[in-house]
Structures are given as C-alpha cells and as structure tokens.
Amino acid sequence: MSFGHWEDLKGVVAMADAEKIASKQKQISISEFFEKNKHFLGFDTLQRAVITAVKEAVDNSLDACEESRILPTIKIEINKLKGDKLELICQDNGPGIPRNSVENVFGKFLLGSRFHAIRQTRGQQGIGITGVVMYSQLTTGSKTHVISKIKSDSSAVYVNLGLDTRRNKATKSNERRDVWFEDSEEVSSGLKIQTVMKAKYQRGRQSVNQYLRMTSIVNPHATIQLIVRDGNGEIIDHGHWIRTTERLPRVVEEIKPHPHGIHLGQLQRMLKEADERKLTSFLRHNFSGVSMRAAREILEKAELEEGRTPVRIKPDEAQAMLDSFQKVKLLAPPTDCLSPIEEILIKKGLSKAIDSRFASTVTRKPAVSQGNPFQIEVGLVFGGDLSADGPIEVLRFANRVPLMYQQGGCLLTKALESVDWKRYGLDHPGGKGLPKGPAAVLIHLASTNVQFTSEAKEAVADNEEVFEEIRKAMLEVGRGLRNHLKKSSQRKKAQEKFDLINIILPEISRKSSEMLGRDEPDLAPVITRIMNAVFLEDEVLWDNDAKQNICSVTIYNYTARARAYTILAKWPEGEGVRMAENPRGGRKETNGLWAWRLDTLNPGESTEIRFTVEGVTKGDWNETEIFYRGNGDIIGANKIDEKLLDEMRKIEALAAAEAEHAKAAESGSMERLADRAEFLESFEEIEDEGESESIPAAPETTPTLDDWRGGGAE
Amino acid sequence: MSANGYTKEQVIEALHDIAGEMHNKMLKGEPPTMTLPVRTKQNISFDSKLGVYKYGKKKSRRDATSLGSARQLLRALHVTEFIEEMIEAGKSSTLREMYYISEGWGHGKFGSQNESNNLAEDLEIITKCMREDFKLRPEEDGARIIGNITLEERNRRGEWMRINCRDDVGDSGYGVPHNVEVEKLRMVNHDVDFIMAIETGGMFDRLVENGFDESARCALIHLKGQPARSTRRIIKRMNEEWNLPVLVFLDGDPWSYRIYASIAYGAIKTAHISEYLATPSAVYLGIRAGDIESYDLPADDLSSKDIQALNAELSDPRFADAEWQDEIKLMLELGKKAEQQSLAKYGLDFVTETYLPEKLAETLGR
C-alpha cells in the first residue's frame, strides 16, 4: 500500500502547510467533521458501511500495488458477529507501509491532499482508510489491528490503531515486531487490516460481492477473493476473480494543473507557496500548457506586472489572473497522466465476470474538458448468460472505481440512455431510459478530476464534453453490436438453408420414393434451384493444445454458373500476432486484412480457406469478418468497399511514417535528447506565435470507416 | 366409416398422391411442392347447392425453398406414413398422441400441437378424406345433451346401447362421442319440437334446473364454447333426420357470432367438410345486440380485440347479408357486449319464463 501513501504523505505535508496558512481561522478537526457527516462519506447505513470499508481498503491496495509494480492479490474476509457487528479482514501482497508512516496513513483525513500533482488515482474518490478506523472506533469502540511488512525489513510490524478524533491523530498501542506467516508461508511484503464494525452484510446489486466483481472487471491484472461467513462459520457468500492478464496498468505521469481547470482558492494557495520571484516564471513552472508568450498575455490581460512576486499577489489580483486564463489561448494539457484500461483488457475483464457471446470495446482518445484531461472507455457484452428481460446492466466506473449508487442521476447513465439503441439491435421502448435485452455496458471515465454531483461521489456530474465522448464511444460499440447481430442472423439463415438441402430435402426424397416404390431423384438440380446463391461459412476456433486460433472459411457455389472471387478475411494482426499456417498463401491487403484469390468455383462445388493465428490468447479473437471481390453476391460475406480500403491503406502508411520518425528521434543520445527538448521548447514558442492553440485533434473518422473497424470488434 | 364412404385403399391412395406431387417435382429438377386451397375467409364462398360455405378455387403452393415449408412437406410424409401404419394395424390415435409421436421424426417433428392439428386438416382438405378416415381422433370434448330423445350408441364391446337423453342420464346429460356417424350412433326417436344449442355451461344448467326441456318440449345441447366437429355433426343429423328446427342461444359478443356461423354456415377451418357439419337452417336466438338495450342488460364495453373481431366479421362472406351487417354494426355502435347469464339480473326464472318464450314466439311464431 505504501506508495499510495507516499502520495498521501506528500498531501499531508501540503495540508500541514495549508493549515499553517489558515492558522488564523478556527481549526476544525476533520475527525469531528466525520462524526457529523458520515452520510456523505459512505457510512450512513449499516449495509453501506461494509461496502465503503472494503472499497477504501481495496482501492488503497490496488493503488499501492500499481505504483510498486506488483500484481495485486487481495483477500477480503467478512465474518458476522453478534448484534449487527462484522469482522472485516483485508489482506494484500502490496509493498506494505514503513513502521513510522503507519499512523499517518491510518490516522489523518487527507481531504484535498493533492495541490500540485495531478493525475489519475483511485484514492482520489474516497476519504481513505482512516474512515474505516474511525467508523470501527465510533461504532464498536475497538481498535483496528494492522500488520505491515515491507520487503527490506526482516520482520513485520504489528500494531493496534485508534483515533483521537479531536486532534486528528492516530493512537498506537501494542506495537511489536514479528515474522508474519499466512498459511504457513512467510509474507515478504503486504498489509493486513483487521477491524470490527457495526454493519450488515447484504447480497444483490449493491453488495460487497458486486463491488468486487466490478472492481475485478476493470482491474484484470488483480486477483481478488471474497469469503463471507455467518455466525457459525458457514460460508454464505464468496467470489474468486482470478487475474486474466499479467500486465499492470502503465505508470501514469504526474502533470501540473492546467489554468482552465483551476479554482481561485487553489490559485491563491499556489501563489502563496511559490518559490518563483516573477509571475511569468510562476505561470510557466506551475501550470501545464502555458508558454512564455501565453504567460505574458495572461498578465497583460490581468493588468499585472511580469516582475511581481507571486507571494505578494492580493486576492482581487488573483481573481483577475484567473479571469484572464479564460481569455488566452493555451496549449491543451498533456494526456499521458491518464491510465485507460485499454480495449483488450476490458474485454478480458468483462469475460472474467460475465459469460457472454459477444463483446465490443472502445477506448477513445484522451480529450480535455475545462483543463482536465479525460478519457472514455466503453465495453458492451451481449448474449450468453445475460438475462434477456428487463433493462441492461450498467457498470459505471470512475478511475477504475465502481460507482454503485445513484445510477439514474449519473452522467454516464444519461449518456448511455441518450443513444437510440433500437438502431443497434436492443429493445429501447420509447427511446427513453435504459435499453432492454441480454446486454451489459461498461463505462469508464478516466480523468485527473472527476466531478461528482455530490460529496457522496456516486454519480458523475453533467459535462457536455464528457457526455459527447461517451455518446461517440457508445455509437462505436453499438455499431459493433449491430454488425454482430446482422452477422448472427445471416448465419442463422444460411444455416437454415444448409439444413434444408442437407437434411430435409434428402429425407423428403427418400421417404416419398420409398412410399411410392420409385427411384430417388437426382437432387443436385433441385438444390441449385432452392439455393440459387453462393454461400460462405466462417468460423474461428481456439486450439487449446497449439494455443492458436483456427479460422476456416468455406465457400459453396449453389448457382448454375461458375464463379471466381477474391476472399478477404479480417484477422487480429498486431505485435506478436502472426499467421502460422496458411497453405493457400494469398497476400496482405492492409493491416489486419488478408486476401486470397480463388480458382474458378464451378456450380455445385465448394472450397475451404484455412489459416491459423499465433500469439493470441483464448478469447482474444472469436469472430472474423469476410469480404469478397468479384461478381455475384455471396451470402455470409460483404463486398469490399475499395474506397474504404484505400483510406485504410493511407492511414496505415501515415502511422508507419510516424512510427519511423519516432524511432529515429528516440535513437539519439542523452545530449540529443536535451537538444530535442530545447528544440521542442522553441517549437512550442513558435507554435504559440501561430493561430493554432493546441495539439491538432485527430480527424474524426467517418462512420463508415468506424463501421469497418467496429465490425470485428471481437 | 365413413361420411364420404372411402375405402382404406382409396384413403391411402389419396395420401400417396401428396407424396407423388413432391416426387414428380424433384424428378423435374424442381423443389418439391404441396398444393392446397387457401384457408382464409378470402377463399370461402357460398355453395348454393349445399347451402353452406365451402373453400373457393384459390390454391396455395407450399414449396421446399424455405425451411418452414420444407419441414411441412417432410411432416406430411411422416404423417402419411403414420396413418398408413394405423390403418394397417387397425388402430387409431388422438391428434395429441400424434403430436407426441412426432418427437421421433427429427426435422419433421411438430413445434406445437396446433401445427399438428393444422397439418391433419391440410391433409383432409387435399385428399377430401375426413380425419376419421385417417384414424385420428380429436382431443376436444363433445357436447352433452338433455331432452326427450332416444339414441343408440355402439359401445366398446360392439353392442348397441339404447339411451334416452332425459330418463337414462344424470344431471350432466348424454355425452356425445367424437364419432357420431351411423356406424357408431343411430337416431332412434324423439318427442321434442326443436333443438336448442347453448353456449355456456352455466346457462345449460340453468335451463335444465328450470325444467325448460320439458316445459318447452326441446332437446338442450351444451356447445362448450366453439363447438367440436362431433357436436356440429350431431346437430346436423338431428336437424336432417328428424327435421327438427335448431335454435342457437349464445352470449351477445363477436365471438358468439362466429360460433353461430360455424354451426349454420360452416367454419373457415373446416370449410372442406361444411356439407357434413353445417346446419343452414339454424336460427340465432340471442343474445342479440338489440337485447342489450331492449332488456336493459348489464353489459361490458367492447375491448379493442372485440372491435377488431367485429370489423373482420363485416368483411366475412358468411355475414354478408343485410341482417347480419345491421346486427354487427349495431353492436359496434353500442360499444357493448352482454353474457347470457346477464339475464339473471331479473331473477333466475326470467330466462325461462320471459326471455326465451318471447324469443321463441318471435322466431317460431308460437
């Protein structure tokens, strides 16, 4: 857990400073604040208290593991005690907390802890593990037992924690050091919290189980286990979500705040703490997106002299500065501070928790709203075990944290509901509310600053840019669904025809001939008359022994004429993924699209294309899409759109050129890097001279192109 | 049996013709087909010679180009085979039994009981045989009769049993068997002036309890909703063989009109055998739309389905005459329907002492 707490510790220091600044104001213990406001903090009902406690512990564990690059294994045990009391045990394999930091981590509220560093973390949303310690103490009077082990120490720290709610400080007792064994194995690093609280365990939509299930979906790299026992030690609920990837979320960069996303109080605080002696350097050093030119312009518009010392800026002057932020064109903030889950991992996460037939996922490019970078990800699963009656399941997440309450009032839900789902194959009565059908939709908002409707932090507040991004993502997965449904219905129709000619017709022939005592007729011309088309069947299978996908495409000519086609198949081309066997050869048409030219197919003949794909894991690829080039329609395939193909090729060529360029740039030495930094600096200035204000946005792809891409979203 | 006097061989040959059509098409390199009359109200017309509604000339062709039709063809062959086996073995089965037997027919298996009933009817229509020829029995209950008529029914041991439907039966009356043809049932004699067919069990029991069969000198038949074939057939036989008037006493709603039409003119589903089942001289006694007002009967509003049904009846050739058109339009205008038992508003005896005597005076002039 500790890294997350280093983060917090920085916050604590910052807060101490802030408190010094505010020292003339009346100091209020945040612990007292808790006592009065526990409804805001998720401890308002007995059912919710246990969910919130688990949430705080799990969020901390995941954040800490992520920063220490450890694959998290988290175990939650809940034991019912007498009189509406529960024992909660949370254990992780994280980095642990150093002995002398324990009381800070567990003993202080860290509200508003991050003044300078902005990036996406889970902990941003909760009040922290301190709340759990406090709730336990307030409701049962008990201490929280903590075991912490860091790798570099030879033994673990055992300590009991309580809280001095007036002085906002932890109280330690019974501190000792010992080796820590779990299941007769020594723990090398980790944290274990054991606490007793007044709470009720409940099952259903709003339960610890659901919370952990959702958490495991967006954290496919985590293994999470839940065991709940009643008063007799009988297991009454459990869950075990095993990691589906070894890939940790990437390390997110910290960024400085962007002037468009800052409030007066924050700006004043920054001014007070500034080391810079000039306002221009203050602006350039403490904010992202502010160039020298922009800084000058801001100050000019605010009627402030460049040479003023930041600490001496008065409140009305700070307000003027804030106002002029909005009047000046600024570079957009960098977006590498975000940590998207990424399409393939969303798919894995979803498939770990929900058994479905089809999954389509989209990770949108990062965008910016009011100076805050954000990124939208959406996953849609359909069919399988999902219930067909009633509204679809909505899984909402902000910075990888499940949102479980206030679904209706949440922006994420509203954006989902605004889509006309009927067009994409879901039942959507009146086009209002949630669509119905066997589907579940995951929406993930990653942002450095998630705005909630209230302190309870369960519903995302309205925001036009975020709304539009979600809508666009929904349309993309919607198109994927529509294509999938179209394909399934095509496949069903083709299957019916095959049943007709292969099973039913021969039986009619046999039975009628037998009954009448006549010879069986030749069915070939009858079949041609019935089918009168070219059919194509495709299938993607997983070969568990060879650990590869087998794709088979069969074309049947049931027409009276000879046919010649080029068949094109989509495949998951990418890094480490390659075609292993492909006896028919063919050639690469464009990225992810392979083409085979077929010999003439005579009436009544069929032929098969078969290839295998390596470097994929089970479930990565379940469905292909087949196109054809040639005269005469094929049932089960689409005619290739040559214009679209051209466009794809261009995009690909562009991407390749960019990659080359980047590679050339990277290969330089440190000196060259420094040169480059200077070059970039000057570039930034030049950029600023021009009219363009920000990094040019990627051109919107046309819907048809999206269609093409979205189709094989498997 | 039978009503049409086909021999076993003729029945099998007629069925083989269906297989023959399929086989001939395939020999020509074409998808197999099955041709049968269109079975909707658009294709029934009045046969003035028989006095009933029969299927017209419109034919539909089922060909094996879609999975659904191909299945129907295969099923027809399975059913043919099954019927042949039963004829050979001297057995019979119910339509429901056939539905379950079809479980073993692979792709020829029926999806629902309704499908198997419909196919049995299709085969009757194509071959002009009756299901009795196919050794298929209906599941549906026959009617019950109370009144001073005497019948002879051949029992399971092959003996003829004489039954008087007033003296030899209990309160539930004589149960009409599913086969009422001459080899099973004989009309012996009667001492009644007319037959009254009644839609609901409640009203049937009311008339029995009030002794209406004796006081009005009639035989009462409980139709049990939409009457089974055997019910309609026995009504027709009593009408023809004893020359007795048939009066039909139903609820006053769109569905009752259809029940009446099936008794008097023939049902759309069984238009191929209307001449065996329909009693063209049957009279619709009530409840009529006008009764709702003139007797001030408790009535319900027409539902949207009711209105749909009435509008459909307006374009049904069986209701084309002016009197029926007026009746249907009146009900639409009132927007109301009434049950037989709404007459109880005026007491339990009202129906037998006032309503029916008044109606009988109107229709029979007595």
PDB file of C-alpha atoms in Angstrom, chain A residues 144-327:
ATOM      1  CA  THR A 144      -8.005  -1.723  14.197  1.00  0.00           C
ATOM      2  CA  HIS A 145      -5.246  -4.343  14.016  1.00  0.00           C
ATOM      3  CA  VAL A 146      -2.657  -3.724  11.341  1.00  0.00           C
ATOM      4  CA  ILE A 147       0.133  -5.963  10.154  1.00  0.00           C
ATOM      5  CA  SER A 148       2.542  -4.372   7.725  1.00  0.00           C
ATOM      6  CA  LYS A 149       5.591  -5.842   6.120  1.00  0.00           C
ATOM      7  CA  ILE A 150       7.944  -4.088   3.760  1.00  0.00           C
ATOM      8  CA  LYS A 151      10.355  -6.090   1.708  1.00  0.00           C
ATOM      9  CA  SER A 152      13.531  -4.558   3.089  1.00  0.00           C
ATOM     10  CA  ASP A 153      12.641  -5.296   6.731  1.00  0.00           C
ATOM     11  CA  SER A 154      13.281  -8.686   8.220  1.00  0.00           C
ATOM     12  CA  SER A 155      10.073  -8.706  10.215  1.00  0.00           C
ATOM     13  CA  ALA A 156       6.591  -7.257  10.086  1.00  0.00           C
ATOM     14  CA  VAL A 157       5.113  -4.507  12.238  1.00  0.00           C
ATOM     15  CA  TYR A 158       2.090  -5.439  14.362  1.00  0.00           C
ATOM     16  CA  VAL A 159       0.170  -2.513  15.746  1.00  0.00           C
ATOM     17  CA  ASN A 160      -3.283  -1.622  17.062  1.00  0.00           C
ATOM     18  CA  LEU A 161      -4.654   1.684  15.929  1.00  0.00           C
ATOM     19  CA  GLY A 162      -7.277   4.010  17.325  1.00  0.00           C
ATOM     20  CA  LEU A 163      -8.059   7.635  16.633  1.00  0.00           C
ATOM     21  CA  ASP A 164      -8.024  10.797  18.618  1.00  0.00           C
ATOM     22  CA  THR A 165     -10.911  12.387  16.825  1.00  0.00           C
ATOM     23  CA  ARG A 166     -10.348  15.836  18.377  1.00  0.00           C
ATOM     24  CA  ARG A 167      -6.736  16.143  17.433  1.00  0.00           C
ATOM     25  CA  ASN A 168      -6.973  14.311  14.103  1.00  0.00           C
ATOM     26  CA  LYS A 169      -4.246  11.908  15.138  1.00  0.00           C
ATOM     27  CA  ALA A 170      -3.816   8.163  15.345  1.00  0.00           C
ATOM     28  CA  THR A 171      -3.136   6.471  18.649  1.00  0.00           C
ATOM     29  CA  LYS A 172      -0.851   3.458  18.529  1.00  0.00           C
ATOM     30  CA  SER A 173      -0.786   0.653  21.031  1.00  0.00           C
ATOM     31  CA  ASN A 174       0.703  -2.813  21.472  1.00  0.00           C
ATOM     32  CA  GLU A 175       3.271  -2.175  18.796  1.00  0.00           C
ATOM     33  CA  ARG A 176       5.638  -5.065  18.206  1.00  0.00           C
ATOM     34  CA  ARG A 177       7.710  -6.700  15.516  1.00  0.00           C
ATOM     35  CA  ASP A 178       7.389 -10.302  14.480  1.00  0.00           C
ATOM     36  CA  VAL A 179       7.633 -12.542  11.472  1.00  0.00           C
ATOM     37  CA  TRP A 180       4.375 -12.797   9.578  1.00  0.00           C
ATOM     38  CA  PHE A 181       3.088 -16.127   8.365  1.00  0.00           C
ATOM     39  CA  GLU A 182      -0.030 -16.713   6.304  1.00  0.00           C
ATOM     40  CA  ASP A 183      -0.988 -20.307   5.522  1.00  0.00           C
ATOM     41  CA  SER A 184       2.393 -21.343   6.953  1.00  0.00           C
ATOM     42  CA  GLU A 185       4.253 -19.203   4.465  1.00  0.00           C
ATOM     43  CA  GLU A 186       6.196 -16.137   5.367  1.00  0.00           C
ATOM     44  CA  VAL A 187       4.819 -12.981   3.862  1.00  0.00           C
ATOM     45  CA  SER A 188       7.544 -10.971   2.156  1.00  0.00           C
ATOM     46  CA  SER A 189       5.525  -7.833   1.778  1.00  0.00           C
ATOM     47  CA  GLY A 190       1.947  -6.798   2.307  1.00  0.00           C
ATOM     48  CA  LEU A 191      -0.615  -5.293   4.569  1.00  0.00           C
ATOM     49  CA  LYS A 192      -3.373  -6.840   6.627  1.00  0.00           C
ATOM     50  CA  ILE A 193      -6.101  -4.884   8.327  1.00  0.00           C
ATOM     51  CA  GLN A 194      -8.460  -6.493  10.786  1.00  0.00           C
ATOM     52  CA  THR A 195     -11.279  -4.470  12.195  1.00  0.00           C
ATOM     53  CA  VAL A 196     -14.710  -4.850  13.814  1.00  0.00           C
ATOM     54  CA  MET A 197     -17.556  -2.557  12.890  1.00  0.00           C
ATOM     55  CA  LYS A 198     -21.268  -2.194  13.183  1.00  0.00           C
ATOM     56  CA  ALA A 199     -22.532  -3.224   9.744  1.00  0.00           C
ATOM     57  CA  LYS A 200     -24.814  -5.594   7.921  1.00  0.00           C
ATOM     58  CA  TYR A 201     -23.830  -7.838   5.075  1.00  0.00           C
ATOM     59  CA  GLN A 202     -26.309  -7.929   2.236  1.00  0.00           C
ATOM     60  CA  ARG A 203     -26.363  -9.573  -1.167  1.00  0.00           C
ATOM     61  CA  GLY A 204     -27.567  -8.222  -4.500  1.00  0.00           C
ATOM     62  CA  ARG A 205     -26.890  -5.284  -6.740  1.00  0.00           C
ATOM     63  CA  GLN A 206     -25.419  -3.183  -4.006  1.00  0.00           C
ATOM     64  CA  SER A 207     -23.187  -5.594  -2.203  1.00  0.00           C
ATOM     65  CA  VAL A 208     -19.562  -6.229  -1.439  1.00  0.00           C
ATOM     66  CA  ASN A 209     -19.692  -9.085  -3.906  1.00  0.00           C
ATOM     67  CA  GLN A 210     -20.928  -6.837  -6.721  1.00  0.00           C
ATOM     68  CA  TYR A 211     -18.405  -4.183  -5.792  1.00  0.00           C
ATOM     69  CA  LEU A 212     -15.530  -6.643  -6.015  1.00  0.00           C
ATOM     70  CA  ARG A 213     -16.906  -8.200  -9.183  1.00  0.00           C
ATOM     71  CA  MET A 214     -16.982  -4.782 -10.806  1.00  0.00           C
ATOM     72  CA  THR A 215     -13.556  -3.958  -9.452  1.00  0.00           C
ATOM     73  CA  SER A 216     -12.162  -7.138 -10.947  1.00  0.00           C
ATOM     74  CA  ILE A 217     -13.617  -6.246 -14.351  1.00  0.00           C
ATOM     75  CA  VAL A 218     -11.658  -3.001 -14.570  1.00  0.00           C
ATOM     76  CA  ASN A 219      -8.607  -4.454 -12.869  1.00  0.00           C
ATOM     77  CA  PRO A 220      -7.978  -7.572 -14.920  1.00  0.00           C
ATOM     78  CA  HIS A 221      -4.439  -7.687 -13.515  1.00  0.00           C
ATOM     79  CA  ALA A 222      -5.744  -8.260  -9.968  1.00  0.00           C
ATOM     80  CA  THR A 223      -6.750 -11.452  -8.234  1.00  0.00           C
ATOM     81  CA  ILE A 224      -9.476 -10.785  -5.724  1.00  0.00           C
ATOM     82  CA  GLN A 225     -11.065 -13.202  -3.315  1.00  0.00           C
ATOM     83  CA  LEU A 226     -14.078 -12.766  -1.075  1.00  0.00           C
ATOM     84  CA  ILE A 227     -15.251 -15.051   1.709  1.00  0.00           C
ATOM     85  CA  VAL A 228     -18.240 -14.205   3.879  1.00  0.00           C
ATOM     86  CA  ARG A 229     -19.157 -16.357   6.890  1.00  0.00           C
ATOM     87  CA  ASP A 230     -22.197 -16.296   9.129  1.00  0.00           C
ATOM     88  CA  GLY A 231     -22.097 -16.519  12.929  1.00  0.00           C
ATOM     89  CA  ASN A 232     -21.479 -20.274  12.790  1.00  0.00           C
ATOM     90  CA  GLY A 233     -18.533 -20.015  10.453  1.00  0.00           C
ATOM     91  CA  GLU A 234     -20.542 -21.266   7.462  1.00  0.00           C
ATOM     92  CA  ILE A 235     -19.617 -19.641   4.152  1.00  0.00           C
ATOM     93  CA  ILE A 236     -22.655 -17.713   2.943  1.00  0.00           C
ATOM     94  CA  ASP A 237     -21.182 -15.755   0.064  1.00  0.00           C
ATOM     95  CA  HIS A 238     -17.954 -15.944  -1.836  1.00  0.00           C
ATOM     96  CA  GLY A 239     -16.253 -14.899  -5.018  1.00  0.00           C
ATOM     97  CA  HIS A 240     -12.898 -15.514  -6.602  1.00  0.00           C
ATOM     98  CA  TRP A 241     -11.848 -13.415  -9.544  1.00  0.00           C
ATOM     99  CA  ILE A 242      -8.507 -14.521 -10.906  1.00  0.00           C
ATOM    100  CA  ARG A 243      -6.327 -12.181 -12.925  1.00  0.00           C
ATOM    101  CA  THR A 244      -6.608 -12.549 -16.667  1.00  0.00           C
ATOM    102  CA  THR A 245      -3.527 -10.572 -17.537  1.00  0.00           C
ATOM    103  CA  GLU A 246      -0.073 -10.115 -16.089  1.00  0.00           C
ATOM    104  CA  ARG A 247       0.091  -6.622 -17.492  1.00  0.00           C
ATOM    105  CA  LEU A 248      -0.048  -3.894 -14.899  1.00  0.00           C
ATOM    106  CA  PRO A 249      -1.663  -0.606 -15.791  1.00  0.00           C
ATOM    107  CA  ARG A 250       1.032   1.710 -17.097  1.00  0.00           C
ATOM    108  CA  VAL A 251       2.659   4.191 -14.765  1.00  0.00           C
ATOM    109  CA  VAL A 252       0.879   7.456 -15.080  1.00  0.00           C
ATOM    110  CA  GLU A 253       2.748  10.705 -15.347  1.00  0.00           C
ATOM    111  CA  GLU A 254       2.023  13.451 -12.927  1.00  0.00           C
ATOM    112  CA  ILE A 255       1.094  16.666 -14.575  1.00  0.00           C
ATOM    113  CA  LYS A 256       0.803  20.211 -13.402  1.00  0.00           C
ATOM    114  CA  PRO A 257      -2.664  21.721 -13.311  1.00  0.00           C
ATOM    115  CA  HIS A 258      -3.953  23.437 -16.403  1.00  0.00           C
ATOM    116  CA  PRO A 259      -5.128  27.039 -15.979  1.00  0.00           C
ATOM    117  CA  HIS A 260      -8.533  26.188 -17.450  1.00  0.00           C
ATOM    118  CA  GLY A 261      -9.287  23.756 -14.654  1.00  0.00           C
ATOM    119  CA  ILE A 262      -8.285  25.718 -11.611  1.00  0.00           C
ATOM    120  CA  HIS A 263     -10.285  27.487  -8.893  1.00  0.00           C
ATOM    121  CA  LEU A 264      -9.498  30.712  -7.060  1.00  0.00           C
ATOM    122  CA  GLY A 265      -8.634  29.056  -3.757  1.00  0.00           C
ATOM    123  CA  GLN A 266      -6.216  26.707  -5.453  1.00  0.00           C
ATOM    124  CA  LEU A 267      -4.578  29.530  -7.370  1.00  0.00           C
ATOM    125  CA  GLN A 268      -4.167  31.600  -4.207  1.00  0.00           C
ATOM    126  CA  ARG A 269      -2.615  28.680  -2.401  1.00  0.00           C
ATOM    127  CA  MET A 270      -0.191  28.110  -5.248  1.00  0.00           C
ATOM    128  CA  LEU A 271       0.756  31.767  -5.255  1.00  0.00           C
ATOM    129  CA  LYS A 272       1.432  31.720  -1.513  1.00  0.00           C
ATOM    130  CA  GLU A 273       3.646  28.677  -1.786  1.00  0.00           C
ATOM    131  CA  ALA A 274       5.506  29.792  -4.879  1.00  0.00           C
ATOM    132  CA  ASP A 275       9.303  29.932  -4.787  1.00  0.00           C
ATOM    133  CA  GLU A 276       9.441  31.862  -8.051  1.00  0.00           C
ATOM    134  CA  ARG A 277      10.214  35.510  -7.881  1.00  0.00           C
ATOM    135  CA  LYS A 278       8.496  36.540 -11.064  1.00  0.00           C
ATOM    136  CA  LEU A 279       4.923  35.929 -12.155  1.00  0.00           C
ATOM    137  CA  THR A 280       5.959  34.798 -15.621  1.00  0.00           C
ATOM    138  CA  SER A 281       8.127  32.005 -14.279  1.00  0.00           C
ATOM    139  CA  PHE A 282       5.449  31.160 -11.714  1.00  0.00           C
ATOM    140  CA  LEU A 283       2.945  30.619 -14.508  1.00  0.00           C
ATOM    141  CA  ARG A 284       5.344  28.681 -16.726  1.00  0.00           C
ATOM    142  CA  HIS A 285       6.658  26.418 -13.980  1.00  0.00           C
ATOM    143  CA  ASN A 286       3.489  25.591 -12.126  1.00  0.00           C
ATOM    144  CA  PHE A 287       0.994  25.098 -14.917  1.00  0.00           C
ATOM    145  CA  SER A 288       0.831  22.917 -17.940  1.00  0.00           C
ATOM    146  CA  GLY A 289       0.001  24.426 -21.288  1.00  0.00           C
ATOM    147  CA  VAL A 290       1.477  27.868 -20.512  1.00  0.00           C
ATOM    148  CA  SER A 291       4.246  29.131 -22.783  1.00  0.00           C
ATOM    149  CA  MET A 292       6.243  32.285 -22.230  1.00  0.00           C
ATOM    150  CA  ARG A 293       4.109  34.124 -24.719  1.00  0.00           C
ATOM    151  CA  ALA A 294       0.916  32.901 -23.105  1.00  0.00           C
ATOM    152  CA  ALA A 295       2.166  33.867 -19.636  1.00  0.00           C
ATOM    153  CA  ARG A 296       2.863  37.396 -20.825  1.00  0.00           C
ATOM    154  CA  GLU A 297      -0.511  37.606 -22.445  1.00  0.00           C
ATOM    155  CA  ILE A 298      -2.257  36.415 -19.293  1.00  0.00           C
ATOM    156  CA  LEU A 299      -0.508  39.003 -17.154  1.00  0.00           C
ATOM    157  CA  GLU A 300      -1.159  41.750 -19.665  1.00  0.00           C
ATOM    158  CA  LYS A 301      -4.865  40.962 -19.730  1.00  0.00           C
ATOM    159  CA  ALA A 302      -4.918  40.807 -15.913  1.00  0.00           C
ATOM    160  CA  GLU A 303      -3.040  44.120 -15.748  1.00  0.00           C
ATOM    161  CA  LEU A 304      -0.296  42.587 -13.627  1.00  0.00           C
ATOM    162  CA  GLU A 305       3.351  43.354 -13.985  1.00  0.00           C
ATOM    163  CA  GLU A 306       5.556  40.444 -15.012  1.00  0.00           C
ATOM    164  CA  GLY A 307       8.097  41.122 -12.309  1.00  0.00           C
ATOM    165  CA  ARG A 308       5.680  40.939  -9.357  1.00  0.00           C
ATOM    166  CA  THR A 309       6.466  38.385  -6.677  1.00  0.00           C
ATOM    167  CA  PRO A 310       3.804  35.669  -6.577  1.00  0.00           C
ATOM    168  CA  VAL A 311       3.513  35.555  -2.769  1.00  0.00           C
ATOM    169  CA  ARG A 312       2.516  39.207  -2.745  1.00  0.00           C
ATOM    170  CA  ILE A 313      -0.451  38.877  -5.082  1.00  0.00           C
ATOM    171  CA  LYS A 314      -3.686  40.055  -3.483  1.00  0.00           C
ATOM    172  CA  PRO A 315      -6.957  38.140  -3.732  1.00  0.00           C
ATOM    173  CA  ASP A 316      -8.555  40.561  -6.242  1.00  0.00           C
ATOM    174  CA  GLU A 317      -5.440  40.344  -8.388  1.00  0.00           C
ATOM    175  CA  ALA A 318      -5.560  36.573  -8.252  1.00  0.00           C
ATOM    176  CA  GLN A 319      -9.157  36.772  -9.421  1.00  0.00           C
ATOM    177  CA  ALA A 320      -8.088  38.969 -12.356  1.00  0.00           C
ATOM    178  CA  MET A 321      -5.427  36.406 -13.253  1.00  0.00           C
ATOM    179  CA  LEU A 322      -7.972  33.629 -13.095  1.00  0.00           C
ATOM    180  CA  ASP A 323     -10.318  35.578 -15.374  1.00  0.00           C
ATOM    181  CA  SER A 324      -7.627  36.194 -17.946  1.00  0.00           C
ATOM    182  CA  PHE A 325      -6.796  32.445 -18.026  1.00  0.00           C
ATOM    183  CA  GLN A 326     -10.025  32.042 -19.942  1.00  0.00           C
ATOM    184  CA  LYS A 327      -9.212  34.840 -22.397  1.00  0.00           C
TER     185      LYS A 327
END
